Coordinates of C-alpha atoms in Angstrom, one line a residue:
Chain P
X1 CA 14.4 2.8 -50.6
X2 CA 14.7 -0.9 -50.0
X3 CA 16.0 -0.4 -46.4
X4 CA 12.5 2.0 -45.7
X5 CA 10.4 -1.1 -47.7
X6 CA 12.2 -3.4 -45.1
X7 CA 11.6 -1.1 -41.8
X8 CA 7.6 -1.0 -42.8
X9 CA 7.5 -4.5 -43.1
X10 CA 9.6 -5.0 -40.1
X11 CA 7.4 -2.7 -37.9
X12 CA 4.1 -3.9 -38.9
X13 CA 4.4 -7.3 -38.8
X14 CA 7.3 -9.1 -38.1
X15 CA 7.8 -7.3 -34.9
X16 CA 4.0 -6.9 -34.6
X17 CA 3.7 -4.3 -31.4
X18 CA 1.4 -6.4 -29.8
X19 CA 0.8 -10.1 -31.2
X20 CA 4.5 -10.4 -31.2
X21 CA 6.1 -8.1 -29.0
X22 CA 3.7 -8.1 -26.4
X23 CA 3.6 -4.1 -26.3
X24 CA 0.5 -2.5 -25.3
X25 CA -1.1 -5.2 -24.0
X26 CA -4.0 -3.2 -21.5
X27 CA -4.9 -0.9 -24.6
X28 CA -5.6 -3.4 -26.6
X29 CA -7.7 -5.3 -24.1
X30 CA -9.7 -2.7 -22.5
X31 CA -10.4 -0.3 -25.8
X32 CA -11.1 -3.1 -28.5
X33 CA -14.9 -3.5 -27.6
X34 CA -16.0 -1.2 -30.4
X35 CA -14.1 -0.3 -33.9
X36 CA -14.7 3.0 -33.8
X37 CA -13.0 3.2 -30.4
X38 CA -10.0 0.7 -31.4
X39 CA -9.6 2.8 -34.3
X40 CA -8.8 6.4 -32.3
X41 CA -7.1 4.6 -29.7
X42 CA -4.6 3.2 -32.6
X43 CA -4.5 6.2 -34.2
X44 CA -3.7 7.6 -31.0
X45 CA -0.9 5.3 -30.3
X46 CA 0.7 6.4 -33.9
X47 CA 0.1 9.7 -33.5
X48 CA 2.6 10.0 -30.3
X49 CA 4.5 7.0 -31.1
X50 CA 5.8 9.3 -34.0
X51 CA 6.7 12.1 -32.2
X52 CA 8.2 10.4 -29.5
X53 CA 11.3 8.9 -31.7
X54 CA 10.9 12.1 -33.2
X55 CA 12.2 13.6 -30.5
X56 CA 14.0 10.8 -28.1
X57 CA 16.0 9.4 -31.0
X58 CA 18.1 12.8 -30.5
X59 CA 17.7 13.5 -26.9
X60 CA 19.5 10.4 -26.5
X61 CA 22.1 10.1 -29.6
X62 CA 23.2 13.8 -29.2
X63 CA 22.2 14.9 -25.5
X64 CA 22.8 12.4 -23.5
X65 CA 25.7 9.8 -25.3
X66 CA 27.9 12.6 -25.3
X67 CA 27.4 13.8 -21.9
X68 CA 27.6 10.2 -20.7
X69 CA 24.2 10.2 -19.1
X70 CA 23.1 7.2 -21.0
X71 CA 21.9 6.1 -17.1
X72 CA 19.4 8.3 -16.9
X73 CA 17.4 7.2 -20.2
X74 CA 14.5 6.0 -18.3
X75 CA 13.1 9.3 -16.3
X76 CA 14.3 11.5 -19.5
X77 CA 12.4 9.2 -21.6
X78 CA 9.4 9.0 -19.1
X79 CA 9.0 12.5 -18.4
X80 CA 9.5 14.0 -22.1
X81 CA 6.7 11.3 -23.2
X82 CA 4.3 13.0 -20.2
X83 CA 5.3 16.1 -21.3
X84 CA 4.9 15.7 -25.3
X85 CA 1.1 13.8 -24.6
X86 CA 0.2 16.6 -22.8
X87 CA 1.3 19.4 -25.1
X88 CA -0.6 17.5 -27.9
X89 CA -3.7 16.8 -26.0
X90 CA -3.8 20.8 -25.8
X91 CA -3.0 21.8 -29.7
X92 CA -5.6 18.8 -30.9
X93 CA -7.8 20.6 -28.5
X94 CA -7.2 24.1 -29.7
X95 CA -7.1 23.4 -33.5
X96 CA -8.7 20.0 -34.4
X97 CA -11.6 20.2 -32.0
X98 CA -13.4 17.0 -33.9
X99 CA -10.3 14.7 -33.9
X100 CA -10.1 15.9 -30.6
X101 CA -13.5 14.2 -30.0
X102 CA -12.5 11.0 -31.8
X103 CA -9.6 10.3 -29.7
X104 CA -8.8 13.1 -27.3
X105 CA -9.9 11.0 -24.2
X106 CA -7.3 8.0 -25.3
X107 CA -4.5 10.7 -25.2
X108 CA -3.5 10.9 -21.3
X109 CA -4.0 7.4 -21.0
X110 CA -1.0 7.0 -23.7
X111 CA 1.7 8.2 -21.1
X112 CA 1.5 4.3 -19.4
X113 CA 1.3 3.0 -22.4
X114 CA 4.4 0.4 -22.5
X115 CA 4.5 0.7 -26.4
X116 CA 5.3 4.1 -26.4
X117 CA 8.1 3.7 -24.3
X118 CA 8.8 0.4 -25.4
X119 CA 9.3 2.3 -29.0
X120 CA 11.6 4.7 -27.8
X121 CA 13.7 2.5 -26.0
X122 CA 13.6 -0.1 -29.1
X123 CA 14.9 2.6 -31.7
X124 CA 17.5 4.3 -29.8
X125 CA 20.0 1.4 -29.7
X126 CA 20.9 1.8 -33.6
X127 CA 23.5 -0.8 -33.4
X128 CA 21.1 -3.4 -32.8
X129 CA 18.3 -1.4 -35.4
X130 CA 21.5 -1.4 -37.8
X131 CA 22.1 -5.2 -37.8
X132 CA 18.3 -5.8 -38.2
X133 CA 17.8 -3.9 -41.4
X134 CA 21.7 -4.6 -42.6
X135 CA 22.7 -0.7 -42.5
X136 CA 26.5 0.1 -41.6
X137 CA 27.6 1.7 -38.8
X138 CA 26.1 5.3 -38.1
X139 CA 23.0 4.8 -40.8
X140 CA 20.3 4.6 -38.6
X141 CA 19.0 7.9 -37.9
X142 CA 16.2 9.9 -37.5
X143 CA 14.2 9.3 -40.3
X144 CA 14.4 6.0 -40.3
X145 CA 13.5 5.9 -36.0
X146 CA 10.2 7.8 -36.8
X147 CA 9.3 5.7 -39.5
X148 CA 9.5 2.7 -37.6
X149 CA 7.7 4.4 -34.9
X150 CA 4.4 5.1 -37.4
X151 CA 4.3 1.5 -38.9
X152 CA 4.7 0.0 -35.5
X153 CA 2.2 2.4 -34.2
X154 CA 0.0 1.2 -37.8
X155 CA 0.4 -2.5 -36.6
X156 CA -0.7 -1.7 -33.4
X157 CA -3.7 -0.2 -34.7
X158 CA -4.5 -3.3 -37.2
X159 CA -4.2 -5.5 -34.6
X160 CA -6.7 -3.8 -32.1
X161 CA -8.9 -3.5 -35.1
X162 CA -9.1 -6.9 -35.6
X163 CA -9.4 -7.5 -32.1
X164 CA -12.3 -5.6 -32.3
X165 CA -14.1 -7.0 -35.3
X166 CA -13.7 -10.0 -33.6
X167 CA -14.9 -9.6 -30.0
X168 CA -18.3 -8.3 -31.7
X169 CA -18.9 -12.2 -32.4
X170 CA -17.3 -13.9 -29.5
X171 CA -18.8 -11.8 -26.9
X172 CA -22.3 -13.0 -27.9
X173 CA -21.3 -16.3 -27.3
X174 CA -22.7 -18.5 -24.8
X175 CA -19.9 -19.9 -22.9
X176 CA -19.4 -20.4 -19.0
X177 CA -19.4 -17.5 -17.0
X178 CA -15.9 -17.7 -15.8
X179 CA -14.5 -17.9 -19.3
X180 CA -16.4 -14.4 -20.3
X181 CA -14.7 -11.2 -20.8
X182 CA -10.2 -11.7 -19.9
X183 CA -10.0 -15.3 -20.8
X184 CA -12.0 -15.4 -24.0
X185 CA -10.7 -12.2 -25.5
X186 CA -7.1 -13.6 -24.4
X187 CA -7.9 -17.1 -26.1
X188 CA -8.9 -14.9 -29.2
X189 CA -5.8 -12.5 -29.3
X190 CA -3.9 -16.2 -28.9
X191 CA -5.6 -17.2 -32.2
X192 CA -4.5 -13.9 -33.7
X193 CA -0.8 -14.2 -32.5
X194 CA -0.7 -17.6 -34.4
X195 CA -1.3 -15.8 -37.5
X196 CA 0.9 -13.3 -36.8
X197 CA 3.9 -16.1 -36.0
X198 CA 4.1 -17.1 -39.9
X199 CA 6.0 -13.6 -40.3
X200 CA 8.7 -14.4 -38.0
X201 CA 9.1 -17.2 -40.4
X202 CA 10.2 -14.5 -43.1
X203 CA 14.3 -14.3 -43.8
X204 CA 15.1 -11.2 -44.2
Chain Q
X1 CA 0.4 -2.7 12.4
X2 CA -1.8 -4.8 14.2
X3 CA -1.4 -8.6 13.2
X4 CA -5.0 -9.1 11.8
X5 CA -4.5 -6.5 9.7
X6 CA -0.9 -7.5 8.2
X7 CA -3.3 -10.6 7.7
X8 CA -5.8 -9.0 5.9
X9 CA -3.1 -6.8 3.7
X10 CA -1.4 -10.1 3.0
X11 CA -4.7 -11.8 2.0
X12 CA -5.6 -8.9 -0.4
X13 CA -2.0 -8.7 -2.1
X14 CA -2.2 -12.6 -3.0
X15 CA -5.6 -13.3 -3.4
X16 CA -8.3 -11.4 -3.2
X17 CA -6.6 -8.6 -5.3
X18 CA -4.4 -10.8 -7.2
X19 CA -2.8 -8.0 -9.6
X20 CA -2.4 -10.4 -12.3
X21 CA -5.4 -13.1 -12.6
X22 CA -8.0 -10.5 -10.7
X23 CA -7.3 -7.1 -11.6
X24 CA -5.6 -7.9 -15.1
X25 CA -2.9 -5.5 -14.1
X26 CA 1.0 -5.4 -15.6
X27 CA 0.0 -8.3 -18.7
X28 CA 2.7 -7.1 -21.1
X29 CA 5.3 -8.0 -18.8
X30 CA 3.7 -11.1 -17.5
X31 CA 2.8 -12.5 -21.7
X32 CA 6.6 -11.1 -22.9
X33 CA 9.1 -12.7 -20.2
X34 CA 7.2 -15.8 -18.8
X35 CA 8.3 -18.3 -21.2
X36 CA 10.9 -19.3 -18.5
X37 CA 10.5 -20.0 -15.0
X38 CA 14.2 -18.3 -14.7
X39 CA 13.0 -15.0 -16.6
X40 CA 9.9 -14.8 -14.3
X41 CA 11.1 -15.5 -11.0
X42 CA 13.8 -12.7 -11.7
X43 CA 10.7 -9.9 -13.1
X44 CA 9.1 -11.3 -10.2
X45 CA 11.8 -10.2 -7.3
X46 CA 12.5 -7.0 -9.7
X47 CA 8.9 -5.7 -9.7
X48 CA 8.6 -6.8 -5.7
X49 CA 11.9 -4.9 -5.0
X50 CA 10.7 -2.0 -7.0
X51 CA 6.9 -2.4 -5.1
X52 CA 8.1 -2.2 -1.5
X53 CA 10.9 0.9 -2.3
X54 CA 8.4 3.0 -4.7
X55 CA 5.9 2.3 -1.8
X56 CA 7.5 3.1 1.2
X57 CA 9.2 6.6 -0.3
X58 CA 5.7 7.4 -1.9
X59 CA 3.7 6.6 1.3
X60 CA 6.6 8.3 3.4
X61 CA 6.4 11.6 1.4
X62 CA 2.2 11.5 0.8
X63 CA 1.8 14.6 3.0
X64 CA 4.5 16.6 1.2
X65 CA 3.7 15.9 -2.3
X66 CA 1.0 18.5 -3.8
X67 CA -2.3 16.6 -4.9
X68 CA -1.9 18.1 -8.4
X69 CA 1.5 17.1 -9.3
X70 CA 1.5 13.3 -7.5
X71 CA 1.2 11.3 -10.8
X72 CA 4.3 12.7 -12.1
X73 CA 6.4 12.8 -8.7
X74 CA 5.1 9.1 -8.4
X75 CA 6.1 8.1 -11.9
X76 CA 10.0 9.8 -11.3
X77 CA 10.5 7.6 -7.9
X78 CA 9.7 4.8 -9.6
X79 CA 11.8 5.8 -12.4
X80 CA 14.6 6.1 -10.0
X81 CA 14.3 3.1 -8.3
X82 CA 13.6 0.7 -11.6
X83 CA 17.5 2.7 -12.7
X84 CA 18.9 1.6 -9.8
X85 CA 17.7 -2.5 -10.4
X86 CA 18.5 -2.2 -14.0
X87 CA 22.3 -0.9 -12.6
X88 CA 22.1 -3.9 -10.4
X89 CA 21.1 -6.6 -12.7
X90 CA 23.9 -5.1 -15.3
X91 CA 26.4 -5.7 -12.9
X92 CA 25.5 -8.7 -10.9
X93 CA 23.4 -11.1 -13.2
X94 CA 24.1 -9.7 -16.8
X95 CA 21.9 -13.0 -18.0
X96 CA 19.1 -12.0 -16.4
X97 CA 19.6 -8.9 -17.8
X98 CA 20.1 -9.5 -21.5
X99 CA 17.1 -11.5 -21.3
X100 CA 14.7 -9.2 -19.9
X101 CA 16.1 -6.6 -22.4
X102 CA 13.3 -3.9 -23.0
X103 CA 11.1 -4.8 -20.2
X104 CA 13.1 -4.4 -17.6
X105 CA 13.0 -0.2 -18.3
X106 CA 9.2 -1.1 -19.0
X107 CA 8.2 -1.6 -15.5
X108 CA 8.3 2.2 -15.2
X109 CA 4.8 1.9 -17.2
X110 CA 3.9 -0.7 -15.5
X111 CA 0.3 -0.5 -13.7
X112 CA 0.6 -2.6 -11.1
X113 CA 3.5 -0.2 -9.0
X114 CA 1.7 2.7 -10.0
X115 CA -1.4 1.1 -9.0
X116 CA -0.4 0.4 -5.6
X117 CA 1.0 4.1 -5.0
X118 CA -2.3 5.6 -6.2
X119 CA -4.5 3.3 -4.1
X120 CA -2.7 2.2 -1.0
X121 CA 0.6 3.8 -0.3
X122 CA -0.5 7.5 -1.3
X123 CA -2.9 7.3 1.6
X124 CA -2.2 4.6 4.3
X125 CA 1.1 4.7 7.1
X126 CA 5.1 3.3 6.0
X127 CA 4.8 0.0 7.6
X128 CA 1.5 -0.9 6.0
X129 CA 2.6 0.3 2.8
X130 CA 5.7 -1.6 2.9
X131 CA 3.8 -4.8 3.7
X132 CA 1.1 -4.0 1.1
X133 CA 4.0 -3.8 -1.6
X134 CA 5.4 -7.1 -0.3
X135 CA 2.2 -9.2 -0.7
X136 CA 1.4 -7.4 -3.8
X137 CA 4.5 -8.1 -5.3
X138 CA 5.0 -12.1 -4.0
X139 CA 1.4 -12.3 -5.9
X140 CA 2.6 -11.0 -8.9
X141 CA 5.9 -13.1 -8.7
X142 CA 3.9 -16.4 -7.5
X143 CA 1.2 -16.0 -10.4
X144 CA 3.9 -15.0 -13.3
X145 CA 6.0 -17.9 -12.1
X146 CA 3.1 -20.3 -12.6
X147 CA 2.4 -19.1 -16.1
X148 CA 6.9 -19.4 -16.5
X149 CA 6.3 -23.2 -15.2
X150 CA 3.6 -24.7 -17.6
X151 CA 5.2 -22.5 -20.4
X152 CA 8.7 -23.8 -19.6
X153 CA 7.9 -27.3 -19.2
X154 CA 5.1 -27.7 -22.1
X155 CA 7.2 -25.4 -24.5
X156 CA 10.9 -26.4 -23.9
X157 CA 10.6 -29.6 -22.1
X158 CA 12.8 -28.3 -19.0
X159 CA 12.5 -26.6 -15.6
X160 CA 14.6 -23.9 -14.8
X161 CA 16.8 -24.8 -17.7
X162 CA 17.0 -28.7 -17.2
X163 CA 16.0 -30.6 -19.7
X164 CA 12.7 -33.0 -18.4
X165 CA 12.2 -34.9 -21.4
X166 CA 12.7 -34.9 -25.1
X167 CA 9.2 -33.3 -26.1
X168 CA 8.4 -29.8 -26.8
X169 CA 5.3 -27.8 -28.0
X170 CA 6.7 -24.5 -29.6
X171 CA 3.8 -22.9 -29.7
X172 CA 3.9 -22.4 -25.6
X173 CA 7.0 -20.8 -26.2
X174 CA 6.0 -18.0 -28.2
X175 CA 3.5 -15.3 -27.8
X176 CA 0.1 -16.8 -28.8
X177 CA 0.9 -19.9 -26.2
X178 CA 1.2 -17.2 -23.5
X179 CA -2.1 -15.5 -24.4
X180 CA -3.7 -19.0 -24.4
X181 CA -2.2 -19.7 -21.1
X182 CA -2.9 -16.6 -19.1
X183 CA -6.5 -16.4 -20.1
X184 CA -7.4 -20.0 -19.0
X185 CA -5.0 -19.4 -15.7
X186 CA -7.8 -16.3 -15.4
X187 CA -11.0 -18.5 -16.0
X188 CA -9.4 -21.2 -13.3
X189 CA -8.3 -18.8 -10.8
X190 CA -11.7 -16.9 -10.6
X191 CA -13.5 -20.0 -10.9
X192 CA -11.7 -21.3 -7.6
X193 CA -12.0 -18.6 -6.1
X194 CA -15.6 -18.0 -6.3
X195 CA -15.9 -21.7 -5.7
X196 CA -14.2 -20.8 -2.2
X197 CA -16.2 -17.9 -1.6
X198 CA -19.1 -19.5 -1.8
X199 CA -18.2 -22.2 0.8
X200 CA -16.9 -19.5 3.2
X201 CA -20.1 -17.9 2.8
X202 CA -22.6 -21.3 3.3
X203 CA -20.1 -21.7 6.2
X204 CA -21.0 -17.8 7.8
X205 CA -24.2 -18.5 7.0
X206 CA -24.7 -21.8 9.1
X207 CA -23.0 -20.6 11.7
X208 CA -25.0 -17.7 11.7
X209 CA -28.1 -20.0 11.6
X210 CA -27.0 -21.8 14.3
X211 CA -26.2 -18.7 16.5
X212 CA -29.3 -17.2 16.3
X213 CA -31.3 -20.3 16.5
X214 CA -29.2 -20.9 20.1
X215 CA -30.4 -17.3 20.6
X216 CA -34.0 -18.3 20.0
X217 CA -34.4 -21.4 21.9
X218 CA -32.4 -19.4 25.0
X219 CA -34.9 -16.7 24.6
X220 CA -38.0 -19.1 24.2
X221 CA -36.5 -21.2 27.4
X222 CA -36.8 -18.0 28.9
X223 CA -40.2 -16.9 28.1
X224 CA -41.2 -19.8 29.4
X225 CA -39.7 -19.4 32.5
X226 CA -40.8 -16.2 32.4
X227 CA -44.6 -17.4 32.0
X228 CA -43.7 -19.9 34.5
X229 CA -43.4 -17.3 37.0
X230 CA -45.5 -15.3 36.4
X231 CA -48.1 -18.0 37.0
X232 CA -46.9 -19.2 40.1
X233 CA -47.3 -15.2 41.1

């Protein structure tokens, strides 16, 4: 129980996906002008973040370490993360036709989305995820992958909520033009990522 | 390839479509790995290595790859050529690649190469897409080298690893230094660059003045003449 306590607070804030890691960077930017927007975009983003260590987390630990194809990580990773977007993008479609409304549009932009495949590639070396959250050898597994996927996918979706509470006020600013839109929202996010830095602080 | 426009392809890779300070393209790279001028130099070569292949193969096969399925064959060339650097770098310069760690895979999803395939190399010749991937590329490694600089010597007090002086801000090392940076490096790059724009255009504009006041006085000189002889007709 303690080492699932751990992986939350790990996920969502310590290893923030984008005030820390620097994950997701163009979502964040371009989708945080309104909250409802930020919102489904996040939600988005956990939504497939989920399902792709759901489903990576094996492909790689009992697919392709034991066929010694560990090289190949990087199209298998790409193309299954294609493939699942668009499979969900067409049940969410067929059976949830209003969450498809809220967030369907965000769903093919997901596939380029570094913190999806940033995820995957973060959770499937377990010795490394082992030494973080003080597990021995071989304890890692998938359970625990997927539920650092939703909390990092859950941080994700905090920050660009902030993000967008506050670009409501700063946009109306009155500031040189040259500073509006990138730079300003990037001086913000700055802001953001120094309150974010207290949690690397944390011994854990 | 005609020279003026190798000129003009060079011009648009580095400035005028600057993929990281005008277009805003390939950030989580450019925020995660630029604390050192070491780190971002190496991204830099990686993601110009990667730019020229991707682009040459892509532009080379855009008349045999269906229009429906391009975004996926694009994605998988990529994909094989960022395997092959990451091979590279984890035999030849296993520093580098410890300290790139996850973003070296990352530059698969990085919008800048895929960018580049979509808009130039997907519809223009080989040798113009090669060059197009050059120029794109050294503007990406010139402007993410910048941001490693004034991170590296404001946030560790060295240079590419030697130590300058005994004073250090830590907040340029870490992520919220590199947001600050990166935004103002926007503001000042776009403010230059209008600021030159301008002046190029005041400078057209005179010229153009000039020229077509020439053009009036020759044509009122020869009205007159004209006039002239008419009246002595």
């Amino acid at each position: 129980m303690s080492t699932i306590f751990l992986i939350i607070i790990v996920a969502a804030f310590i290893n923030n996906a984008v005030l820390v890691q620097c994950y997701g960077i163009c979502p964040f930017l371009g989708v945080s002008k309104k909250m409802g927007n930020a919102l489904g975009m996040g939600l988005a983003v956990t939504l497939v973040m989920a399902i792709t260590c759901l489903v990576t987390f094996p492909i790689y630990n009992y697919v392709l370490i034991p066929l010694g194809l560990e090289f190949l990580e990087i199209i298998v990773f790409i193309f299954v993360i294609a493939a699942l977007v668009q499979m969900l993008e067409k049940v969410i479609k067929k059976f949830m036709p209003p969450l498809y409304n809220a967030m369907g549009i965000y769903l093919p932009l997901i596939t380029t989305n570094c913190a999806v495949l940033g995820v995957a590639e973060t959770v499937m070396d377990t010795t490394a995820m082992e030494t973080i959250f003080h597990l021995s050898q071989g304890q890692f597994n998938v359970g625990h992958a997927v539920i650092y996927g939703i909390f990092l996918g859950l941080g994700f979706t905090l920050a660009i909520c902030l993000m967008s509470g506050l670009r409501d006020k700063v946009d109306k600013l009155e500031m040189s033009k040259h500073l509006k839109g990138f730079p300003i929202t990037m001086a913000t996010a700055s802001f953001m990522a120094m309150a974010f830095y207290v949690f690397a602080l944390v011994r854990i | 390839m005609t020279g003026s426009k190798f000129k003009e392809i060079a011009k648009n890779g580095i400035l005028v479509n600057n993929p990281t300070f005008r277009l805003v393209l390939g950030t989580c790279p450019t925020l995660a790995i630029s604390s050192s001028v070491f780190n971002s130099l190496g991204m830099g070569l990686a993601v110009t290595f990667i730019l020229i292949c991707s682009n040459i193969i892509i532009s080379a096969l855009r008349k045999v790859i269906p229009n429906e399925v391009r975004i996926p064959a694009f994605i998988l060339i990529i994909a094989t050529f960022v395997t092959v650097v990451r091979m590279f770098l984890y035999r030849y310069v296993p520093s580098l690649y410890k300290s790139l760690g996850v973003f070296l895979p990352l530059i698969v999803v990085n919008c800048i190469i895929l960018g580049r395939a979509e808009s130039f190399a997907s519809k223009n010749p080989v040798l113009d897409s090669a060059a197009d991937g050059l120029f794109t590329g050294i503007g990406f490694t010139l402007a993410i080298t910048l941001i490693g600089i004034v991170r590296e010597v404001l946030g560790a007090g060295a240079f590419l690893g030697y130590k300058l002086w005994d004073f250090s801000i830590d907040y340029f090392g870490n992520t919220a230094g590199a947001f600050l940076v990166y935004g103002l490096m926007i503001a000042g790059f776009n403010a230059l660059y209008e600021k030159f724009e301008n002046n190029r255009k005041r400078r057209n504009y005179i010229e153009e003045m000039r020229a077509s006041s020439l053009a009036i006085e020759a044509g009122e000189t020869k009205a007159t003449e004209k006039v002239e002889e008419k009246k002595e007709a």
